[in-house]
mmCIF file of C-alpha atoms in Angstrom:
data_model
loop_
_atom_site.group_PDB
_atom_site.id
_atom_site.type_symbol
_atom_site.label_atom_id
_atom_site.label_comp_id
_atom_site.label_asym_id
_atom_site.label_seq_id
_atom_site.Cartn_x
_atom_site.Cartn_y
_atom_site.Cartn_z
ATOM 1 C CA MET A 1 46.346 -11.391 18.186
ATOM 2 C CA TRP A 2 46.277 -14.895 19.634
ATOM 3 C CA ASN A 3 49.505 -16.813 20.095
ATOM 4 C CA GLN A 4 49.770 -19.738 17.698
ATOM 5 C CA LYS A 5 51.175 -21.940 20.440
ATOM 6 C CA PRO A 6 49.142 -22.929 23.504
ATOM 7 C CA CYS A 7 50.034 -21.342 26.826
ATOM 8 C CA PHE A 8 49.758 -24.714 28.516
ATOM 9 C CA ARG A 9 49.259 -28.340 27.479
ATOM 10 C CA PHE A 10 47.704 -30.734 29.968
ATOM 11 C CA GLU A 11 47.713 -34.486 29.269
ATOM 12 C CA ILE A 12 45.383 -36.857 31.117
ATOM 13 C CA ASP A 13 45.885 -40.636 30.880
ATOM 14 C CA ASN A 14 43.178 -43.223 31.603
ATOM 15 C CA LEU A 15 40.423 -40.631 31.461
ATOM 16 C CA SER A 16 37.611 -43.164 31.856
ATOM 17 C CA GLU A 17 39.024 -44.219 35.253
ATOM 18 C CA LYS A 18 39.116 -40.686 36.615
ATOM 19 C CA LYS A 19 36.240 -39.533 38.815
ATOM 20 C CA ALA A 20 37.430 -36.724 41.090
ATOM 21 C CA VAL A 21 38.621 -33.301 40.007
ATOM 22 C CA ILE A 22 42.045 -33.263 38.299
ATOM 23 C CA SER A 23 44.201 -30.176 38.897
ATOM 24 C CA SER A 24 47.159 -29.314 36.713
ATOM 25 C CA LYS A 25 50.443 -27.947 37.888
ATOM 26 C CA THR A 26 50.850 -24.192 38.114
ATOM 27 C CA PHE A 27 52.054 -22.445 34.971
ATOM 28 C CA VAL A 28 52.837 -18.822 34.180
ATOM 29 C CA THR A 29 51.610 -16.748 31.247
ATOM 30 C CA GLY A 30 51.100 -13.004 30.831
ATOM 31 C CA GLY A 31 53.028 -12.446 34.062
ATOM 32 C CA CYS A 32 50.378 -14.338 36.079
ATOM 33 C CA GLU A 33 50.196 -17.789 37.654
ATOM 34 C CA TRP A 34 47.420 -20.179 36.604
ATOM 35 C CA TYR A 35 46.254 -23.757 36.903
ATOM 36 C CA LEU A 36 43.483 -25.927 35.376
ATOM 37 C CA ASP A 37 40.723 -27.858 37.144
ATOM 38 C CA ILE A 38 39.222 -30.717 35.096
ATOM 39 C CA TYR A 39 36.118 -32.681 36.153
ATOM 40 C CA PRO A 40 36.085 -35.901 34.049
ATOM 41 C CA LYS A 41 32.543 -36.815 35.119
ATOM 42 C CA GLY A 42 31.400 -33.223 35.407
ATOM 43 C CA ASP A 43 30.778 -31.124 38.486
ATOM 44 C CA ARG A 44 27.497 -31.093 40.386
ATOM 45 C CA LEU A 45 25.788 -28.818 37.889
ATOM 46 C CA ALA A 46 27.257 -30.283 34.714
ATOM 47 C CA ASN A 47 24.588 -32.977 34.274
ATOM 48 C CA GLY A 48 26.892 -35.624 32.788
ATOM 49 C CA HIS A 49 29.254 -33.275 30.940
ATOM 50 C CA LEU A 50 33.007 -32.821 31.277
ATOM 51 C CA SER A 51 33.819 -29.523 33.056
ATOM 52 C CA MET A 52 37.015 -27.476 32.983
ATOM 53 C CA TYR A 53 38.109 -24.207 34.589
ATOM 54 C CA LEU A 54 41.032 -21.811 34.399
ATOM 55 C CA SER A 55 41.948 -20.461 37.838
ATOM 56 C CA VAL A 56 44.377 -17.920 39.268
ATOM 57 C CA ALA A 57 47.029 -19.669 41.372
ATOM 58 C CA ASN A 58 47.687 -18.535 44.930
ATOM 59 C CA SER A 59 44.875 -16.013 44.739
ATOM 60 C CA THR A 60 44.705 -15.672 48.545
ATOM 61 C CA LYS A 61 48.309 -14.489 48.643
ATOM 62 C CA LEU A 62 47.858 -11.684 46.137
ATOM 63 C CA ARG A 63 47.579 -8.083 47.193
ATOM 64 C CA THR A 64 44.282 -6.448 48.003
ATOM 65 C CA GLY A 65 42.373 -5.342 44.929
ATOM 66 C CA TRP A 66 44.222 -7.552 42.451
ATOM 67 C CA LYS A 67 42.472 -8.292 39.143
ATOM 68 C CA ARG A 68 43.088 -9.911 35.767
ATOM 69 C CA SER A 69 41.173 -9.119 32.557
ATOM 70 C CA VAL A 70 41.551 -12.169 30.359
ATOM 71 C CA ASN A 71 40.351 -13.865 27.180
ATOM 72 C CA TYR A 72 40.894 -17.593 26.840
ATOM 73 C CA TYR A 73 39.718 -20.752 25.105
ATOM 74 C CA PHE A 74 40.340 -24.507 25.333
ATOM 75 C CA VAL A 75 41.151 -27.091 22.659
ATOM 76 C CA LEU A 76 40.601 -30.805 23.309
ATOM 77 C CA LEU A 77 42.785 -33.311 21.401
ATOM 78 C CA ASN A 78 43.258 -37.058 21.268
ATOM 79 C CA GLN A 79 46.633 -38.801 21.382
ATOM 80 C CA SER A 80 47.194 -38.153 17.654
ATOM 81 C CA ASP A 81 46.599 -34.433 18.219
ATOM 82 C CA LYS A 82 43.302 -34.629 16.332
ATOM 83 C CA GLU A 83 41.031 -31.814 17.469
ATOM 84 C CA LEU A 84 37.944 -33.096 19.287
ATOM 85 C CA HIS A 85 36.462 -29.822 20.530
ATOM 86 C CA ARG A 86 37.202 -26.094 20.626
ATOM 87 C CA SER A 87 35.493 -23.844 23.147
ATOM 88 C CA PRO A 88 34.007 -20.483 22.055
ATOM 89 C CA ILE A 89 36.559 -17.771 21.371
ATOM 90 C CA GLY A 90 36.287 -14.106 22.229
ATOM 91 C CA GLN A 91 32.914 -14.137 24.009
ATOM 92 C CA GLY A 92 33.831 -11.155 26.145
ATOM 93 C CA VAL A 93 36.481 -10.414 28.717
ATOM 94 C CA ASN A 94 36.567 -12.467 31.915
ATOM 95 C CA LEU A 95 37.457 -10.475 35.019
ATOM 96 C CA TYR A 96 39.421 -12.455 37.602
ATOM 97 C CA CYS A 97 39.518 -10.974 41.100
ATOM 98 C CA ALA A 98 39.394 -12.034 44.731
ATOM 99 C CA SER A 99 35.678 -12.846 44.523
ATOM 100 C CA HIS A 100 35.994 -14.554 41.116
ATOM 101 C CA PRO A 101 39.368 -16.331 40.955
ATOM 102 C CA SER A 102 38.107 -19.018 38.562
ATOM 103 C CA TRP A 103 36.293 -19.062 35.212
ATOM 104 C CA GLY A 104 35.535 -21.843 32.764
ATOM 105 C CA PHE A 105 32.946 -24.095 31.164
ATOM 106 C CA GLY A 106 30.601 -26.331 33.161
ATOM 107 C CA LYS A 107 29.373 -28.290 30.144
ATOM 108 C CA VAL A 108 32.050 -28.961 27.541
ATOM 109 C CA LEU A 109 31.149 -32.345 26.051
ATOM 110 C CA PRO A 110 28.890 -35.193 27.233
ATOM 111 C CA VAL A 111 30.818 -37.840 29.167
ATOM 112 C CA SER A 112 29.229 -40.447 26.895
ATOM 113 C CA LYS A 113 30.975 -38.837 23.917
ATOM 114 C CA PHE A 114 34.378 -39.881 25.284
ATOM 115 C CA GLN A 115 33.118 -43.445 25.555
ATOM 116 C CA GLU A 116 32.311 -43.696 21.861
ATOM 117 C CA LYS A 117 34.548 -46.016 19.907
ATOM 118 C CA GLY A 118 37.293 -44.196 18.063
ATOM 119 C CA PHE A 119 36.719 -40.824 19.736
ATOM 120 C CA LEU A 120 39.666 -41.090 22.119
ATOM 121 C CA GLU A 121 42.871 -43.036 21.434
ATOM 122 C CA LYS A 122 44.150 -45.203 24.265
ATOM 123 C CA ASP A 123 41.874 -43.352 26.686
ATOM 124 C CA LYS A 124 44.107 -40.271 26.616
ATOM 125 C CA LEU A 125 42.829 -36.675 26.586
ATOM 126 C CA ILE A 126 44.996 -33.652 25.858
ATOM 127 C CA ILE A 127 43.840 -30.156 26.811
ATOM 128 C CA GLU A 128 45.458 -27.035 25.429
ATOM 129 C CA VAL A 129 44.625 -23.619 26.818
ATOM 130 C CA TYR A 130 45.208 -20.335 24.986
ATOM 131 C CA ILE A 131 45.293 -17.234 27.192
ATOM 132 C CA LYS A 132 45.470 -13.552 26.330
ATOM 133 C CA VAL A 133 45.964 -11.302 29.360
ATOM 134 C CA ILE A 134 44.479 -7.912 28.510
ATOM 135 C CA GLU A 135 45.102 -6.228 31.874
ATOM 136 C CA ALA A 136 46.759 -7.333 35.099
ATOM 137 C CA PHE A 137 46.676 -5.359 38.335
ATOM 138 C CA ASP A 138 48.576 -6.805 41.268
ATOM 139 C CA GLY A 139 46.720 -4.777 43.908
ATOM 140 C CA GLU A 140 47.896 -2.374 46.592
ATOM 141 C CA GLU A 141 50.570 -3.009 49.121
ATOM 142 C CA VAL A 142 49.138 -3.292 52.621
ATOM 143 C CA SER A 143 51.082 -1.557 55.374
ATOM 144 C CA ASN A 144 52.645 -3.671 58.059
ATOM 145 C CA ASN A 145 50.326 -2.197 60.693
ATOM 146 C CA LYS A 146 47.207 -3.120 58.761
ATOM 147 C CA LYS A 147 48.706 -6.392 57.674
ATOM 148 C CA ASN A 148 49.551 -7.439 61.202
ATOM 149 C CA LYS A 149 46.291 -6.231 62.703
ATOM 150 C CA THR A 150 44.531 -9.580 63.120
ATOM 151 C CA VAL A 151 42.429 -11.189 65.810
ATOM 152 C CA ASP A 152 42.614 -14.806 66.975
ATOM 153 C CA ILE A 153 39.278 -16.601 66.958
ATOM 154 C CA ASN A 154 39.403 -20.267 67.948
ATOM 155 C CA GLY A 155 42.913 -20.625 66.598
ATOM 156 C CA PHE A 156 42.318 -18.705 63.388
ATOM 157 C CA GLN A 157 43.947 -15.345 62.758
ATOM 158 C CA VAL A 158 41.394 -13.144 61.023
ATOM 159 C CA PHE A 159 41.294 -9.494 60.107
ATOM 160 C CA ALA A 160 39.344 -7.142 62.312
ATOM 161 C CA SER A 161 36.765 -6.675 59.570
ATOM 162 C CA GLN A 162 36.132 -10.446 59.597
ATOM 163 C CA VAL A 163 35.773 -10.900 63.359
ATOM 164 C CA THR A 164 31.975 -10.582 63.431
ATOM 165 C CA LYS A 165 31.435 -13.048 60.574
ATOM 166 C CA VAL A 166 33.906 -15.633 61.872
ATOM 167 C CA GLY A 167 32.584 -15.269 65.417
ATOM 168 C CA LYS A 168 29.031 -15.959 64.222
ATOM 169 C CA ILE A 169 30.196 -19.095 62.383
ATOM 170 C CA PHE A 170 31.767 -20.539 65.529
ATOM 171 C CA THR A 171 28.740 -19.528 67.595
ATOM 172 C CA ASP A 172 26.319 -21.332 65.272
ATOM 173 C CA HIS A 173 28.643 -24.275 64.617
ATOM 174 C CA PRO A 174 31.046 -24.720 67.535
ATOM 175 C CA ASP A 175 32.544 -27.972 66.205
ATOM 176 C CA ILE A 176 33.221 -26.673 62.708
ATOM 177 C CA ALA A 177 37.034 -26.718 63.038
ATOM 178 C CA LEU A 178 37.638 -29.493 65.581
ATOM 179 C CA ASP A 179 39.040 -31.876 62.977
ATOM 180 C CA VAL A 180 40.891 -29.412 60.755
ATOM 181 C CA LYS A 181 44.153 -31.051 59.641
ATOM 182 C CA PRO A 182 46.410 -28.103 58.716
ATOM 183 C CA THR A 183 48.290 -26.666 61.650
ATOM 184 C CA LYS A 184 50.163 -23.790 60.065
ATOM 185 C CA GLN A 185 48.516 -20.511 60.863
ATOM 186 C CA GLU A 186 48.924 -19.170 57.325
ATOM 187 C CA VAL A 187 47.213 -22.211 55.812
ATOM 188 C CA LYS A 188 44.401 -22.130 58.367
ATOM 189 C CA THR A 189 43.859 -18.429 57.685
ATOM 190 C CA ALA A 190 43.765 -19.060 53.915
ATOM 191 C CA TYR A 191 41.135 -21.767 54.428
ATOM 192 C CA MET A 192 39.083 -19.454 56.602
ATOM 193 C CA HIS A 193 39.094 -16.909 53.782
ATOM 194 C CA VAL A 194 37.898 -19.632 51.418
ATOM 195 C CA LEU A 195 35.128 -20.563 53.876
ATOM 196 C CA LEU A 196 33.983 -16.953 54.137
ATOM 197 C CA ARG A 197 33.945 -16.699 50.322
ATOM 198 C CA VAL A 198 31.796 -19.830 49.972
ATOM 199 C CA ILE A 199 29.336 -18.575 52.592
ATOM 200 C CA LYS A 200 29.157 -15.203 50.866
ATOM 201 C CA THR A 201 28.441 -16.903 47.515
ATOM 202 C CA LEU A 202 25.686 -19.136 48.931
ATOM 203 C CA ASN A 203 23.981 -16.208 50.665
ATOM 204 C CA LYS A 204 23.340 -14.543 47.330
ATOM 205 C CA PRO A 205 20.070 -15.083 45.423
ATOM 206 C CA PRO A 206 20.321 -18.406 43.528
ATOM 207 C CA LYS A 207 19.162 -16.829 40.274
ATOM 208 C CA SER A 208 22.093 -14.397 40.389
ATOM 209 C CA LEU A 209 24.705 -17.174 40.589
ATOM 210 C CA SER A 210 26.427 -18.363 37.457
ATOM 211 C CA ASP A 211 27.424 -21.955 36.821
ATOM 212 C CA THR A 212 31.057 -20.970 37.204
ATOM 213 C CA ARG A 213 30.536 -19.469 40.674
ATOM 214 C CA LEU A 214 28.504 -22.445 41.857
ATOM 215 C CA ASN A 215 31.073 -24.840 40.477
ATOM 216 C CA LYS A 216 33.839 -22.959 42.201
ATOM 217 C CA ALA A 217 31.850 -22.961 45.471
ATOM 218 C CA SER A 218 31.328 -26.698 45.116
ATOM 219 C CA SER A 219 35.041 -27.240 44.551
ATOM 220 C CA ASP A 220 35.988 -25.056 47.510
ATOM 221 C CA LEU A 221 33.412 -26.772 49.744
ATOM 222 C CA SER A 222 34.772 -30.203 48.854
ATOM 223 C CA GLU A 223 38.311 -29.045 49.552
ATOM 224 C CA LEU A 224 37.334 -27.585 52.946
ATOM 225 C CA MET A 225 35.581 -30.794 53.963
ATOM 226 C CA ASP A 226 38.586 -32.821 52.799
ATOM 227 C CA VAL A 227 40.885 -30.925 55.185
ATOM 228 C CA GLY A 228 38.595 -31.532 58.133
ATOM 229 C CA PHE A 229 36.019 -28.748 58.308
ATOM 230 C CA LYS A 230 32.578 -29.999 59.397
ATOM 231 C CA LEU A 231 30.352 -28.367 56.871
ATOM 232 C CA ASP A 232 27.304 -30.602 56.526
ATOM 233 C CA TRP A 233 25.120 -27.597 57.212
ATOM 234 C CA LEU A 234 26.853 -25.621 54.496
ATOM 235 C CA LYS A 235 26.617 -28.535 52.075
ATOM 236 C CA LEU A 236 22.871 -28.640 52.770
ATOM 237 C CA LYS A 237 22.755 -24.929 52.034
ATOM 238 C CA PHE A 238 24.675 -25.530 48.808
ATOM 239 C CA ASP A 239 22.215 -28.256 47.752
ATOM 240 C CA GLU A 240 19.268 -25.945 48.423
ATOM 241 C CA VAL A 241 20.833 -23.128 46.428
ATOM 242 C CA SER A 242 21.699 -25.540 43.615
ATOM 243 C CA LEU A 243 18.134 -26.845 43.570
ATOM 244 C CA GLU A 244 16.705 -23.327 43.441
ATOM 245 C CA ARG A 245 19.138 -22.475 40.705
ATOM 246 C CA LYS A 246 18.174 -25.617 38.805
ATOM 247 C CA LYS A 247 14.486 -24.720 39.080
ATOM 248 C CA ALA A 248 15.293 -21.283 37.761
ATOM 249 C CA ASP A 249 17.329 -22.889 34.991
ATOM 250 C CA ASP A 250 14.444 -25.249 34.186
ATOM 251 C CA THR A 251 12.080 -22.294 34.047
ATOM 252 C CA ASN A 252 14.495 -20.373 31.890
ATOM 253 C CA GLU A 253 15.120 -23.467 29.832
ATOM 254 C CA SER A 254 11.384 -23.974 29.399
ATOM 255 C CA ARG A 255 11.053 -20.360 28.387
ATOM 256 C CA ALA A 256 14.077 -20.727 26.152
ATOM 257 C CA GLN A 257 12.505 -23.810 24.587
ATOM 258 C CA ARG A 258 9.307 -21.879 23.971
ATOM 259 C CA LEU A 259 11.289 -19.044 22.470
ATOM 260 C CA GLU A 260 13.316 -21.507 20.439
ATOM 261 C CA LYS A 261 10.135 -23.214 19.279
ATOM 262 C CA ARG A 262 8.685 -19.863 18.342
ATOM 263 C CA ALA A 263 11.911 -18.898 16.603
ATOM 264 C CA LYS A 264 11.851 -22.170 14.651
ATOM 265 C CA LYS A 265 8.231 -21.531 13.757
ATOM 266 C CA LEU A 266 9.156 -18.072 12.524
ATOM 267 C CA GLU A 267 12.068 -19.555 10.629
ATOM 268 C CA LEU A 268 9.739 -22.106 9.038
ATOM 269 C CA MET A 269 7.276 -19.346 8.167
ATOM 270 C CA GLU A 270 10.098 -17.322 6.659
ATOM 271 C CA LEU A 271 11.277 -20.418 4.780
ATOM 272 C CA ASP A 272 7.742 -21.095 3.530
ATOM 273 C CA PHE A 273 7.502 -17.457 2.430
ATOM 274 C CA LYS A 274 10.830 -17.707 0.622
ATOM 275 C CA LEU A 275 9.798 -20.997 -0.995
ATOM 276 C CA ASP A 276 6.447 -19.497 -1.973
ATOM 277 C CA SER A 277 8.201 -16.455 -3.411
ATOM 278 C CA LEU A 278 10.627 -18.720 -5.212
ATOM 279 C CA ASN A 279 7.796 -20.857 -6.560
ATOM 280 C CA ARG A 280 5.892 -17.768 -7.657
ATOM 281 C CA LYS A 281 9.003 -16.410 -9.310
ATOM 282 C CA LYS A 282 9.602 -19.770 -10.908
ATOM 283 C CA ALA A 283 5.969 -19.905 -12.040
ATOM 284 C CA ASP A 284 6.244 -16.354 -13.346
ATOM 285 C CA ASP A 285 9.455 -17.242 -15.139
ATOM 286 C CA THR A 286 7.829 -20.376 -16.509
ATOM 287 C CA LYS A 287 4.721 -18.426 -17.532
ATOM 288 C CA GLU A 288 6.858 -15.710 -19.082
ATOM 289 C CA SER A 289 8.871 -18.368 -20.915
ATOM 290 C CA LEU A 290 5.636 -20.079 -21.963
ATOM 291 C CA ASP A 291 4.159 -16.765 -23.066
ATOM 292 C CA LYS A 292 7.260 -16.063 -25.109
ATOM 293 C CA GLU A 293 7.086 -19.537 -26.590
ATOM 294 C CA VAL A 294 3.392 -19.071 -27.372
ATOM 295 C CA GLU A 295 4.094 -15.660 -28.897
ATOM 296 C CA LYS A 296 6.924 -17.143 -30.914
ATOM 297 C CA ARG A 297 4.722 -20.027 -32.003
ATOM 298 C CA ALA A 298 1.854 -17.654 -32.810
ATOM 299 C CA ALA A 299 4.229 -15.477 -34.823
ATOM 300 C CA GLN A 300 5.415 -18.540 -36.722
ATOM 301 C CA ILE A 301 1.830 -19.654 -37.340
ATOM 302 C CA GLU A 302 0.855 -16.144 -38.405
ATOM 303 C CA LEU A 303 3.858 -15.968 -40.726
ATOM 304 C CA GLY A 304 3.022 -19.359 -42.208
ATOM 305 C CA PHE A 305 -0.622 -18.393 -42.525
ATOM 306 C CA ASN A 306 0.276 -15.102 -44.213
ATOM 307 C CA ARG A 307 2.524 -16.936 -46.611
ATOM 308 C CA ARG A 308 -0.177 -19.464 -47.438
ATOM 309 C CA LEU A 309 -2.788 -16.706 -47.632
ATOM 310 C CA ASN A 310 -0.650 -14.626 -49.963
ATOM 311 C CA LYS A 311 -0.017 -17.680 -52.077
ATOM 312 C CA LYS A 312 -3.715 -18.497 -52.144
ATOM 313 C CA LEU A 313 -4.600 -14.915 -52.986
ATOM 314 C CA GLY A 314 -2.009 -14.989 -55.728
ATOM 315 C CA ASP A 315 -3.447 -18.216 -57.023
ATOM 316 C CA LEU A 316 -6.966 -16.794 -56.814
ATOM 317 C CA GLU A 317 -5.876 -13.604 -58.521
ATOM 318 C CA ARG A 318 -4.266 -15.566 -61.291
ATOM 319 C CA LYS A 319 -7.277 -17.862 -61.492
ATOM 320 C CA ARG A 320 -9.609 -14.881 -61.445
ATOM 321 C CA SER A 321 -7.640 -13.293 -64.265
ATOM 322 C CA TYR A 322 -7.819 -16.520 -66.204
ATOM 323 C CA ASP A 323 -11.490 -17.060 -65.408
ATOM 324 C CA THR A 324 -12.259 -13.451 -66.347
ATOM 325 C CA SER A 325 -10.646 -13.822 -69.716
ATOM 326 C CA VAL A 326 -12.461 -17.121 -70.307
ATOM 327 C CA PHE A 327 -15.692 -15.596 -69.039
ATOM 328 C CA ASP A 328 -15.242 -12.585 -71.256
ATOM 329 C CA SER A 329 -14.635 -14.912 -74.200
ATOM 330 C CA GLN A 330 -17.697 -16.931 -73.284
ATOM 331 C CA ILE A 331 -19.705 -13.728 -72.918
ATOM 332 C CA LYS A 332 -18.590 -12.599 -76.309
ATOM 333 C CA GLN A 333 -19.525 -16.003 -77.714
ATOM 334 C CA ILE A 334 -22.908 -15.856 -75.981
ATOM 335 C CA GLU A 335 -23.425 -12.297 -77.100
ATOM 336 C CA GLY A 336 -22.567 -13.387 -80.634
ATOM 337 C CA HIS A 337 -24.874 -16.333 -80.329
ATOM 338 C CA VAL A 338 -27.611 -14.131 -78.892
ATOM 339 C CA MET A 339 -27.136 -11.658 -81.693
ATOM 340 C CA GLY A 340 -27.412 -14.545 -84.123
ATOM 341 C CA LEU A 341 -30.525 -15.728 -82.351
ATOM 342 C CA GLY A 342 -31.848 -12.185 -82.435
ATOM 343 C CA LEU A 343 -31.326 -12.046 -86.180
ATOM 344 C CA LYS A 344 -32.952 -15.419 -86.544
ATOM 345 C CA LEU A 345 -35.812 -14.263 -84.350
ATOM 346 C CA ASP A 346 -36.231 -11.146 -86.418
ATOM 347 C CA SER A 347 -36.233 -13.306 -89.508
ATOM 348 C CA LEU A 348 -38.743 -15.648 -87.964
ATOM 349 C CA ASN A 349 -40.906 -12.724 -86.888
ATOM 350 C CA THR A 350 -40.767 -11.394 -90.417
ATOM 351 C CA LYS A 351 -41.657 -14.809 -91.794
ATOM 352 C CA LEU A 352 -44.393 -15.151 -89.223
ATOM 353 C CA GLU A 353 -45.824 -11.806 -90.154
ATOM 354 C CA GLU A 354 -45.642 -12.791 -93.781
ATOM 355 C CA MET A 355 -47.275 -16.111 -92.999
ATOM 356 C CA SER A 356 -49.931 -14.359 -90.960
ATOM 357 C CA LYS A 357 -50.617 -12.044 -93.830
ATOM 358 C CA GLU A 358 -50.700 -14.948 -96.213
ATOM 359 C CA LYS A 359 -52.980 -16.898 -93.899
ATOM 360 C CA LYS A 360 -55.275 -13.975 -93.471
ATOM 361 C CA LYS A 361 -55.422 -13.564 -97.170
ATOM 362 C CA ALA A 362 -56.004 -17.262 -97.602
ATOM 363 C CA ASP A 363 -58.683 -17.176 -94.942
ATOM 364 C CA ASP A 364 -60.296 -14.247 -96.581
ATOM 365 C CA ASP A 365 -60.243 -16.085 -99.906
ATOM 366 C CA ALA A 366 -61.557 -19.223 -98.216
ATOM 367 C CA ASP A 367 -64.336 -17.233 -96.648
ATOM 368 C CA VAL A 368 -65.238 -15.767 -100.007
ATOM 369 C CA THR A 369 -65.132 -19.209 -101.515
ATOM 370 C CA LEU A 370 -67.239 -20.601 -98.725
ATOM 371 C CA VAL A 371 -69.737 -17.829 -99.019
ATOM 372 C CA GLN A 372 -69.853 -18.470 -102.711
ATOM 373 C CA GLU A 373 -70.238 -22.153 -102.092
ATOM 374 C CA LEU A 374 -73.004 -21.474 -99.560
ATOM 375 C CA LYS A 375 -74.733 -19.297 -102.055
ATOM 376 C CA ASN A 376 -74.330 -22.002 -104.637
ATOM 377 C CA LEU A 377 -75.781 -24.522 -102.191
ATOM 378 C CA GLU A 378 -78.616 -22.239 -101.389
ATOM 379 C CA LEU A 379 -79.246 -21.939 -105.055
ATOM 380 C CA MET A 380 -79.070 -25.650 -105.463
ATOM 381 C CA VAL A 381 -81.453 -26.164 -102.539
ATOM 382 C CA SER A 382 -83.715 -23.615 -103.959
ATOM 383 C CA ASP A 383 -83.528 -25.385 -107.244
ATOM 384 C CA ILE A 384 -84.237 -28.713 -105.583
ATOM 385 C CA LYS A 385 -87.222 -27.266 -103.785
ATOM 386 C CA VAL A 386 -88.414 -25.966 -106.949
ATOM 387 C CA GLU A 387 -88.014 -29.340 -108.546
ATOM 388 C CA LEU A 388 -89.733 -30.949 -105.583
ATOM 389 C CA ASP A 389 -92.505 -28.556 -105.714
ATOM 390 C CA LYS A 390 -92.801 -29.412 -109.279
ATOM 391 C CA LYS A 391 -92.817 -33.095 -108.528
ATOM 392 C CA LYS A 392 -95.443 -32.534 -105.844
ATOM 393 C CA ASN A 393 -97.515 -30.814 -108.147
ATOM 394 C CA ILE A 394 -97.101 -33.578 -110.612
ATOM 395 C CA SER A 395 -97.931 -36.214 -108.054
ATOM 396 C CA SER A 396 -101.062 -34.459 -106.941
ATOM 397 C CA ASP A 397 -102.068 -34.416 -110.269
ATOM 398 C CA ASP A 398 -101.591 -38.163 -110.516
ATOM 399 C CA GLY A 399 -103.690 -38.856 -107.369
ATOM 400 C CA PHE A 400 -100.838 -39.284 -104.808
ATOM 401 C CA LEU A 401 -100.471 -37.336 -101.619
ATOM 402 C CA LEU A 402 -96.940 -36.806 -100.584
ATOM 403 C CA VAL A 403 -96.428 -36.308 -96.969
ATOM 404 C CA ASP A 404 -93.527 -34.187 -96.024
#
């Protein structure tokens, strides 16, 4: 469970005027001493971003094997306590130890963001840090014999295990400590330990170094040079390592960009698939709704048609019944008329037969009359011939010749 109150609140005035690293005072939480390092313009690897780190205080004075397992996060506020930024929370446990006494964030916010109008109030930045110490081990007590067993190399008291490394440094760079300002042996020894730690960090493969370790090495290197160590050669080494690390970062970034581009493409494909599925579902729903509407409309039309059809059939049935009765009446009338005509025809046939008989009889009588008349004419002609013959005879007798 995180504490609702910050473990430490650090206020920075005139932020835009700050350039060098800003270190807070030491504060205690979870039984451990801490301090903050803030880089207003970013450290060497921040690329124009504000950087901030949480560090263990007096780490060189702790016992051998000390360690701190810690979770932490930062909150950035303006003068009105309006939250400007909150770092990620609970991204794993950070293990502080002699080789890693500092952890933090190299890129918090772009420096240009703080220059935007209205972002900060009166150029004041407030940083709150929330710390949860999960485990703290103070290390083992070193016996006086081991503790006092040191060797002096060019004015620096170093442990026997460090003699070879320190001796090589002075052999390769004899003037490295000529201008060192601190004179107290304890302080000089502490700085030598810091120098050995920086060299150890820079001798590791660049790809294996995190931003935090490089930032810490850069901070330590600057501090060593500020107190008089001549470390141009080591600074050159740091620049080379940083460049190699940057190339690796660029390669990884390029690969990350490709992966991100591919991921976006896959996301777009998934989105297109979802949209297509949604459109198909919508079309199916629309089609189903349309089909239902068509079915409903067809049912209504069919119902109306059936009603009209039944009405028409009823009308036709009634009309057919009426027409049948009228037709039957007309048939009966026609049949009656036909029967009447049949009777009349029979009567006419009877009359015709009678007339035929009468005509035949008349004809027969006429023929008899005609024959009689012809006979009478024949008789008359015969009589006339006879008379003529008589006249001829008479004429001949009178001296006339009649020519026929």
